[in-house]
Each structure stands twice: as C-alpha cells, then as structure tokens.
PDB file of C-alpha atoms and ligand atoms in Angstrom:
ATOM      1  CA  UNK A   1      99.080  79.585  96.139  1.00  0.00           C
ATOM      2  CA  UNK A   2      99.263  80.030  92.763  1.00  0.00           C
ATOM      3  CA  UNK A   3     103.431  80.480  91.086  1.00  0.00           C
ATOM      4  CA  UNK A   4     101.811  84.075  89.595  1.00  0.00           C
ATOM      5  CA  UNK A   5     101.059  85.134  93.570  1.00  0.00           C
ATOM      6  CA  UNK A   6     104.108  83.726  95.090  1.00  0.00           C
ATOM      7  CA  UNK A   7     105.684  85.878  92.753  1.00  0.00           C
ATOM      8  CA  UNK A   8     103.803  89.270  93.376  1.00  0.00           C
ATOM      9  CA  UNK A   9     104.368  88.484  96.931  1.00  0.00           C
ATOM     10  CA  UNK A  10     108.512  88.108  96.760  1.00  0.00           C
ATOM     11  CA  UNK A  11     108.552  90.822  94.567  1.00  0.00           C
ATOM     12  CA  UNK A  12     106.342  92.892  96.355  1.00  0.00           C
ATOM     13  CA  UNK A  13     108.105  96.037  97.756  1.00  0.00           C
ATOM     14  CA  UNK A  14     106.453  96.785 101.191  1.00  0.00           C
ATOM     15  CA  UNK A  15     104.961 100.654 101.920  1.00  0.00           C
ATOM     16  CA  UNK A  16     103.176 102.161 104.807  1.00  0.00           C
ATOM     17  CA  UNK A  17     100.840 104.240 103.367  1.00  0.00           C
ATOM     18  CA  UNK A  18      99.897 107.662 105.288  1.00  0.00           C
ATOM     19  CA  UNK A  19      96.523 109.601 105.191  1.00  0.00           C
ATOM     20  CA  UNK A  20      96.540 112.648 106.726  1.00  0.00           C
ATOM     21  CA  UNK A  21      93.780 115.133 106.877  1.00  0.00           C
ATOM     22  CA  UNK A  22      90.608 116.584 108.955  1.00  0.00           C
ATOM     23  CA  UNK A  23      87.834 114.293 109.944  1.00  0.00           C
ATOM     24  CA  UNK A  24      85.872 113.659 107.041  1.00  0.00           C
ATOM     25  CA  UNK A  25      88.175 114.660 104.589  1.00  0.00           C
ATOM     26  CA  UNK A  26      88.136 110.938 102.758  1.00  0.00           C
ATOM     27  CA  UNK A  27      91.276 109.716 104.434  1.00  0.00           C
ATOM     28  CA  UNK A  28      89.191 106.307 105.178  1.00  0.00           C
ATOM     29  CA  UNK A  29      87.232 106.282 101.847  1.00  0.00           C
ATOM     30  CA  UNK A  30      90.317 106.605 100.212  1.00  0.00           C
ATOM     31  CA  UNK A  31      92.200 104.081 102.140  1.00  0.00           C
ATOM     32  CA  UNK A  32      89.373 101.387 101.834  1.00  0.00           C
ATOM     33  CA  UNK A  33      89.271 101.952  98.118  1.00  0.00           C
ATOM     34  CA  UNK A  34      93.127 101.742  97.758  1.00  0.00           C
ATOM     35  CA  UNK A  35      92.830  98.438 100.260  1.00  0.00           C
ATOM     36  CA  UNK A  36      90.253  96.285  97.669  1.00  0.00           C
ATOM     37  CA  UNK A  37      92.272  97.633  94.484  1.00  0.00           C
ATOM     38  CA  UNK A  38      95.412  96.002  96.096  1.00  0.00           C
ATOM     39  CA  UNK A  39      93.504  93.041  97.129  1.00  0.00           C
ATOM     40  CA  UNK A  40      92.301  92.182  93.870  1.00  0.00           C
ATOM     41  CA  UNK A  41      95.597  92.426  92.255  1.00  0.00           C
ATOM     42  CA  UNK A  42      97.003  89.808  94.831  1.00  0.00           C
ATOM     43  CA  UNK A  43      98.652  91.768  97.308  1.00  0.00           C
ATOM     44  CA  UNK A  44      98.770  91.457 101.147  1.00  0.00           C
ATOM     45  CA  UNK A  45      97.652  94.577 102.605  1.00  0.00           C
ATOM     46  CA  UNK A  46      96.478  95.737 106.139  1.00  0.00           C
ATOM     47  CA  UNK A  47      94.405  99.117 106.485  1.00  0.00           C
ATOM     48  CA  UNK A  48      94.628 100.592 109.991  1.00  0.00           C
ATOM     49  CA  UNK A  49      92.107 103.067 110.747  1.00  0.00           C
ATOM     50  CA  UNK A  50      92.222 105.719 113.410  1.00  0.00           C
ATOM     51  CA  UNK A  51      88.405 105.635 114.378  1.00  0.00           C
ATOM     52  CA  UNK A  52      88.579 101.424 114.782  1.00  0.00           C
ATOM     53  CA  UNK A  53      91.850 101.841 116.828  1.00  0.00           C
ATOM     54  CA  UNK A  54      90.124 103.855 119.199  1.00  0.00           C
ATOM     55  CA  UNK A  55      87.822 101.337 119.762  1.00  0.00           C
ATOM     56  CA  UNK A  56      90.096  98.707 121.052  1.00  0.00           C
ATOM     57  CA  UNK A  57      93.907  99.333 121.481  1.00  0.00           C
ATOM     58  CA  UNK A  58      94.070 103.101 121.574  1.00  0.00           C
ATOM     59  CA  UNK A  59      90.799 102.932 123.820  1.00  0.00           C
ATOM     60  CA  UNK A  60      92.613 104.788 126.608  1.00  0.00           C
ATOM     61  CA  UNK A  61      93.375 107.569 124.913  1.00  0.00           C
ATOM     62  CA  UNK A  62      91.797 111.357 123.999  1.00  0.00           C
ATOM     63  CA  UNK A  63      92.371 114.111 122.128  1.00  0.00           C
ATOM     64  CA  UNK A  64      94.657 115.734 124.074  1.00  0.00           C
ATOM     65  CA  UNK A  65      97.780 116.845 122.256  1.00  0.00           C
ATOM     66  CA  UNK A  66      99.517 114.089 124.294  1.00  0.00           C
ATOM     67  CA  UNK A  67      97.198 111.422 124.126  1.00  0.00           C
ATOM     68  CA  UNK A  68      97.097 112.046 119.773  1.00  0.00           C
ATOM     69  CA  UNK A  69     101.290 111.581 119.971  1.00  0.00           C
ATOM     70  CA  UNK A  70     100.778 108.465 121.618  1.00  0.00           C
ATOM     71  CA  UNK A  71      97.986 107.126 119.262  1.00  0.00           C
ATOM     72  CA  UNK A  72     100.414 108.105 116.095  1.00  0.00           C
ATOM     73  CA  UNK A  73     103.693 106.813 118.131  1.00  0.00           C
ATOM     74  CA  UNK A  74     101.520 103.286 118.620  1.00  0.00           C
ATOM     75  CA  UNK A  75      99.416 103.001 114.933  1.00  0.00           C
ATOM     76  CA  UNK A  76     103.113 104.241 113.720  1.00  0.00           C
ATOM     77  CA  UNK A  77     104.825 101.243 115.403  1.00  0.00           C
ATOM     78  CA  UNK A  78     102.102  98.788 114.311  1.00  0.00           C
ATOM     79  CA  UNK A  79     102.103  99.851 110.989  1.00  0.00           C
ATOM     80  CA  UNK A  80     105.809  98.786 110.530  1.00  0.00           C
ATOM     81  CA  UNK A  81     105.356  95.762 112.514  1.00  0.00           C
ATOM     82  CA  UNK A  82     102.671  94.783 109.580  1.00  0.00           C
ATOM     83  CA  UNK A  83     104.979  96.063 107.188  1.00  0.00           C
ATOM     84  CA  UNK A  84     108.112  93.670 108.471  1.00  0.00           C
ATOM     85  CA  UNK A  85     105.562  90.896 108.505  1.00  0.00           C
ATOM     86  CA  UNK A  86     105.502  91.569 104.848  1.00  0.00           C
ATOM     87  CA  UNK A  87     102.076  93.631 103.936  1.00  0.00           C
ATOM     88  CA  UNK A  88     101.333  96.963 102.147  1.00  0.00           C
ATOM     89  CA  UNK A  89     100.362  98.704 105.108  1.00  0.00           C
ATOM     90  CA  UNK A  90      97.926 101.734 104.853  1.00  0.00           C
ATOM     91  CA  UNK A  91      97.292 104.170 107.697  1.00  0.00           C
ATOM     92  CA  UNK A  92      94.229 106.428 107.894  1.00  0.00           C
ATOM     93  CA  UNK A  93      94.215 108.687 111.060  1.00  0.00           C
ATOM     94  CA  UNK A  94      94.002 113.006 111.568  1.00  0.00           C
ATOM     95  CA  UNK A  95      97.243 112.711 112.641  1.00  0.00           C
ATOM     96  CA  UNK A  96      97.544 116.719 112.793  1.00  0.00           C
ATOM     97  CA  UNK A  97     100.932 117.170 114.345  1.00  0.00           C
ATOM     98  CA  UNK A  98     104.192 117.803 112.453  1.00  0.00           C
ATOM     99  CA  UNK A  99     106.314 116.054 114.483  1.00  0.00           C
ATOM    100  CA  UNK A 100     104.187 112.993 115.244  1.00  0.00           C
ATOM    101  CA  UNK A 101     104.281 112.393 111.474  1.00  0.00           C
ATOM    102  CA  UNK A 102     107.564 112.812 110.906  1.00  0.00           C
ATOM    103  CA  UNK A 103     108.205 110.831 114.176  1.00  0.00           C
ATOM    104  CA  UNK A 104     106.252 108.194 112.224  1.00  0.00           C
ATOM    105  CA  UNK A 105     108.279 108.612 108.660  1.00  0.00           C
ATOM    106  CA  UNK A 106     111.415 107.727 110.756  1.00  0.00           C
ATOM    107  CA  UNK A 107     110.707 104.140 111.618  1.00  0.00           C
ATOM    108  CA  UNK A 108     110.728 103.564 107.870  1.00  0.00           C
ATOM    109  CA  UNK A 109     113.478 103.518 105.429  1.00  0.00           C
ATOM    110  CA  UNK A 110     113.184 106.224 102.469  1.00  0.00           C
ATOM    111  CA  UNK A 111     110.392 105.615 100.169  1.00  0.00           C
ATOM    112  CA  UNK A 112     108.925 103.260 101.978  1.00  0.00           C
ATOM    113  CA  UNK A 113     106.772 106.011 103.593  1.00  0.00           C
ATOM    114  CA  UNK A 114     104.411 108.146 101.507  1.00  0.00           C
ATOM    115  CA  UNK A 115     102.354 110.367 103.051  1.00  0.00           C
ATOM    116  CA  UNK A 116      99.403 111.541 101.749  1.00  0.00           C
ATOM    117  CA  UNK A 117      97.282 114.653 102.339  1.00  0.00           C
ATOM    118  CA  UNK A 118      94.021 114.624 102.021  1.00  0.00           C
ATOM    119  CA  UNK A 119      93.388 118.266 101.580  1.00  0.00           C
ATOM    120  CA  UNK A 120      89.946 118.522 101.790  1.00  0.00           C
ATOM    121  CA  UNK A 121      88.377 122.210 102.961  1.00  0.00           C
ATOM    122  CA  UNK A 122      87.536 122.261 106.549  1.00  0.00           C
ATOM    123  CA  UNK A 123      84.141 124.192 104.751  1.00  0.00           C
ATOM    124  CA  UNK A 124      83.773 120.966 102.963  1.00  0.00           C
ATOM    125  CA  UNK A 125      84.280 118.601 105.493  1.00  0.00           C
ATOM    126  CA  UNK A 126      81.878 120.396 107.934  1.00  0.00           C
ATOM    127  CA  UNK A 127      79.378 120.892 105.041  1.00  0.00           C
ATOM    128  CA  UNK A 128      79.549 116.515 104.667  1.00  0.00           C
ATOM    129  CA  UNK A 129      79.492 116.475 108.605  1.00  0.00           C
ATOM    130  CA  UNK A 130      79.402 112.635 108.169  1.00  0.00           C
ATOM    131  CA  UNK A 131      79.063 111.854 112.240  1.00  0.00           C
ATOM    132  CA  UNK A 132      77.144 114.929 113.247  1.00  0.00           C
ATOM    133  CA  UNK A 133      80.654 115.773 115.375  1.00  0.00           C
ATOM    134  CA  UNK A 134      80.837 119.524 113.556  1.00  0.00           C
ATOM    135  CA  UNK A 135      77.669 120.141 114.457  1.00  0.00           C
ATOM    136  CA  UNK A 136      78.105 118.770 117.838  1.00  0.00           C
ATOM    137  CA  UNK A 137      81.664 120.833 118.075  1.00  0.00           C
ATOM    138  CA  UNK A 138      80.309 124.132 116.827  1.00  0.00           C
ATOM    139  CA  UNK A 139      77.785 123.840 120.218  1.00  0.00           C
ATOM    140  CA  UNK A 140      80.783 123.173 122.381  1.00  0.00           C
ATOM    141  CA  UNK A 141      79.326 119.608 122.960  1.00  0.00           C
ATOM    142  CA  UNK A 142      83.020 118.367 122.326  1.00  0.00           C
ATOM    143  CA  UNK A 143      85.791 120.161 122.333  1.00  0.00           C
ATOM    144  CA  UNK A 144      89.665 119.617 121.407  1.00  0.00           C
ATOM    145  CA  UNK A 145      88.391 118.823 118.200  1.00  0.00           C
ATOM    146  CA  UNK A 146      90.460 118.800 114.711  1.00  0.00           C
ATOM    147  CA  UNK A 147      90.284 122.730 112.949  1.00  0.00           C
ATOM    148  CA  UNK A 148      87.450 123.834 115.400  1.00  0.00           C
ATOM    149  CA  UNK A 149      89.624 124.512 118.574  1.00  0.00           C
ATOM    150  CA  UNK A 150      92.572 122.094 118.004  1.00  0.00           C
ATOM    151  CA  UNK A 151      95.125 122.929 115.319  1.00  0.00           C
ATOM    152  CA  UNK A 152      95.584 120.599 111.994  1.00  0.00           C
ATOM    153  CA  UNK A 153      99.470 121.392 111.267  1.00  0.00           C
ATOM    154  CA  UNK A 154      99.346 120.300 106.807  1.00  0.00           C
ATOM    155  CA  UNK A 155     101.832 118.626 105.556  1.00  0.00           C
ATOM    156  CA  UNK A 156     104.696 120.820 103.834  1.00  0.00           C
ATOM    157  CA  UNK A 157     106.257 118.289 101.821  1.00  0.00           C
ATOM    158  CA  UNK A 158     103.560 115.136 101.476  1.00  0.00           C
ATOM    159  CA  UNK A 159     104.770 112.911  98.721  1.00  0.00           C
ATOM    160  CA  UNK A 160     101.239 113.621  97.020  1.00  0.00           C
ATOM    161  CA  UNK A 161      97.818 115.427  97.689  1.00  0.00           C
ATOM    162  CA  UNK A 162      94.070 115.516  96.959  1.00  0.00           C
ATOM    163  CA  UNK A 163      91.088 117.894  97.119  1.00  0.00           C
ATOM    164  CA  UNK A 164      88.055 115.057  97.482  1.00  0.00           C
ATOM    165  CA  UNK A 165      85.948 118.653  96.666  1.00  0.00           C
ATOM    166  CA  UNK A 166      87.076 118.755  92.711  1.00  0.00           C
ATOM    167  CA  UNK A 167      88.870 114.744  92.797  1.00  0.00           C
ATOM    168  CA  UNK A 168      86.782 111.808  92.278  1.00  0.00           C
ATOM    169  CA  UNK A 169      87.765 109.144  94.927  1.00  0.00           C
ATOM    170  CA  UNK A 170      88.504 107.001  91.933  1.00  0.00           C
ATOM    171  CA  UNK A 171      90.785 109.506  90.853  1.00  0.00           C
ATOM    172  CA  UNK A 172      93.137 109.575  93.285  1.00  0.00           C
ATOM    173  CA  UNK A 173      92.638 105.611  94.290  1.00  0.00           C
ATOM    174  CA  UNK A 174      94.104 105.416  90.656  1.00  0.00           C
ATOM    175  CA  UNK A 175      97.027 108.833  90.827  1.00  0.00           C
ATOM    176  CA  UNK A 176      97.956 106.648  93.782  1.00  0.00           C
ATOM    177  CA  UNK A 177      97.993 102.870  92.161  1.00  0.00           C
ATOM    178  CA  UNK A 178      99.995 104.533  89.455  1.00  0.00           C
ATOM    179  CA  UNK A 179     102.343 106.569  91.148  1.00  0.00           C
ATOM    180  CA  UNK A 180     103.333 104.000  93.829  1.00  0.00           C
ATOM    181  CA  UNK A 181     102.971 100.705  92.510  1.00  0.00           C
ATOM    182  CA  UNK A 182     103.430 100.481  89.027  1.00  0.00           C
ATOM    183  CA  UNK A 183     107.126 101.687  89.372  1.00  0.00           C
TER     184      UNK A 183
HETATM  185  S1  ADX B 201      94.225 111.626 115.693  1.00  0.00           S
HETATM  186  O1  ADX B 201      94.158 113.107 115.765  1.00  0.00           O
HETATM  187  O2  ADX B 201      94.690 111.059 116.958  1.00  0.00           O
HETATM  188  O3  ADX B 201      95.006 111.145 114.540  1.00  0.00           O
HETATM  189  P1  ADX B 201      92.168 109.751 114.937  1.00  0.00           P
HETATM  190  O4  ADX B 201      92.297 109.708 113.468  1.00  0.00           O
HETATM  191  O5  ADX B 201      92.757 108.620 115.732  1.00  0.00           O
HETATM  192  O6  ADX B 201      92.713 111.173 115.481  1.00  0.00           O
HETATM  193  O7  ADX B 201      90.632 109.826 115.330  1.00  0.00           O
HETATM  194  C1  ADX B 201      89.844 110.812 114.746  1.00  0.00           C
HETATM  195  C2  ADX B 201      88.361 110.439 114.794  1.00  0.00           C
HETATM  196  O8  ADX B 201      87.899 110.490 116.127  1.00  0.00           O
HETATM  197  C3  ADX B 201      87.534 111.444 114.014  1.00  0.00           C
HETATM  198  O9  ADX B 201      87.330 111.058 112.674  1.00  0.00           O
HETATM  199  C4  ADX B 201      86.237 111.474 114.775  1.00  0.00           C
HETATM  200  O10 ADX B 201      85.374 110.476 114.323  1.00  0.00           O
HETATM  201  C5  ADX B 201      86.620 111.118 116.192  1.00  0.00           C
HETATM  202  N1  ADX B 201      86.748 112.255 117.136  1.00  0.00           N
HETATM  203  C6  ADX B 201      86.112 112.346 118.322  1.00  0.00           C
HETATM  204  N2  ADX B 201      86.479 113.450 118.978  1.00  0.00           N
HETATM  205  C7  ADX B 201      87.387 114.090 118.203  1.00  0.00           C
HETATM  206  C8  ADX B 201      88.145 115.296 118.361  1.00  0.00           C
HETATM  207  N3  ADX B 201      88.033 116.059 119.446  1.00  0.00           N
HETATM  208  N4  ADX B 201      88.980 115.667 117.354  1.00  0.00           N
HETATM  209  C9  ADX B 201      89.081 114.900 116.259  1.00  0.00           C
HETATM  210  N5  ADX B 201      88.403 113.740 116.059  1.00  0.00           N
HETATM  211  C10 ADX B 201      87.556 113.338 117.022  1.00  0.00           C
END
C-alpha cells in the first residue's frame, strides 16, 4: 500500500449510502457510477444491490409487504456490517416503506446515513421499462409490484434528491461526491 492510501483509508469517514426510488428510476446506475468514482480515488467501497441480493441471500423472499421489511431489515444489517469492517457502503434497493428505512437509518450513527431519493416519474420509469416488468405488470402478469398495485411511500426528509428525467447521471454522481465527501 502506498503511505498516500493508508492515509485515505484511516482518515476515511465510513457512510452507508441509501438509494431509494421505483424500479428503474437509476438507483443502480447511480450507485455503480458513485462505486468506480470512489474506487479510483482510493477508497474501499461495497455496492449492495437489491436485484443481486435477490439472487442469492434474499432468494427466499417476495414482494410481499413482509417479505420487502425483511429484505431492508437484512441488506440494512449487512450494510453496517461492511461499514464496521471499514468500507463506504452504498445501498441500491426500492425500499418503499417509511418505516423500513428509517428502521435502517437507526443502525447508524447521525450522518453516517444519507439517504437518497431517486425521484424519478413513475411515467418515466415505465416509459424506460428497462426489464419489460411494466409492461408485464400493466397485463397483471405480476402483481405486488412497486407504484402499479403496491405503494412507494417517498422520502419526506432524504438528505438529497434527483430527477434522472432533467439530471445527467454525472450530475448527481458529482452533487453527491461533493456534498458527502469533500467535507
Ligand atoms: S424492495 O422493494 O424489496 O426494496 P428490491 O430493490 O430488493 O425491492 O428489488 C426490486 C427489483 O425486483 C426490481 O428492480 C425488479 O427488477 C424486481 N421485481 C420483481 N418483481 C417486483 C415487484 N413486484 N415489485 C418491485 N420490483 C420487482
């Protein structure tokens, strides 16, 4: 290790970083940008995404207002394991209850948490339709699903937001570099 990374690392002050928003709002994009801007600048940093979780440890669970607590409750709890361990952590999942977010904000100290929403249109999203799963929603072909027939509950008080319609991911990658890491 170089002295010049030792020292980023000690000085480093460890965040989980929170994307909230509907499916295809950029919460992932975002995150992934954010991830290689902090990786180039020396920093250890984890990005835990909803979708991959699902795939492996969250595998047993739905969309069922119960089974997205218990997603949040776990990616929560791993995402300040990581941070303890020492990394910038940065969370991208719907995560469209209230309380499971603030559930999540309480297993960090202040300012360690910033949530961000990713307040892209439901119009929009469903115009980008990414995965086909508006479509597929729309037809009833899955149901429970985010702003369709399961409620997205927006953040009142995020510590900052973006519109990805009129906000270049760029943009906010750097609104966010700025406003949380070159204090
Ligand atoms: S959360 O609500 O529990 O936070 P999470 O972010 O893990 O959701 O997973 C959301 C992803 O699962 C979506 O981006 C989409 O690809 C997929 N998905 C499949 N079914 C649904 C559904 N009914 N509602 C929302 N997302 C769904």
């Amino acid at each position: 290790l170089k002295v010049a990374s030792v020292e980023k690392l000690v000085q480093q002050k460890p965040y989980c970083i929170w994307f909230t928003g509907l499916s295809g709002a950029g919460k992932t994009t975002l995150a992934v940008q954010l991830k290689h801007r902090l990786q180039v600048a020396g920093l250890p940093v984890y990005h835990l995404d909803g979708d991959k979780l699902r795939d492996g440890i969250n595998q047993d669970l739905g969309f069922s207002v119960v089974d997205r607590t218990e997603n949040i409750r776990r990616i929560s709890e791993i995402a300040r394991l990581m941070m303890d361990a020492g990394l910038i952590v940065l969370v991208s999942c719907i995560s469209p209850y209230r309380t499971d977010r603030h559930n999540a904000r309480q297993l960090f100290d202040t300012g360690q948490f910033i949530e961000i929403y990713v307040n892209t249109p439901l119009a929009e999203c469903e115009r980008r339709d990414v995965k086909g799963l508006y479509a597929k929603a729309r037809r009833g072909e899955i149901t429970e699903f985010t702003a369709i027939d399961s409620p997205y509950e927006p953040p009142r008080s995020p510590e900052m937001q973006f519109n990805t319609t009129n906000q270049s991911v760029q943009e906010c990658v750097e609104l966010i570099l700025s406003s949380v890491f070159t204090k």
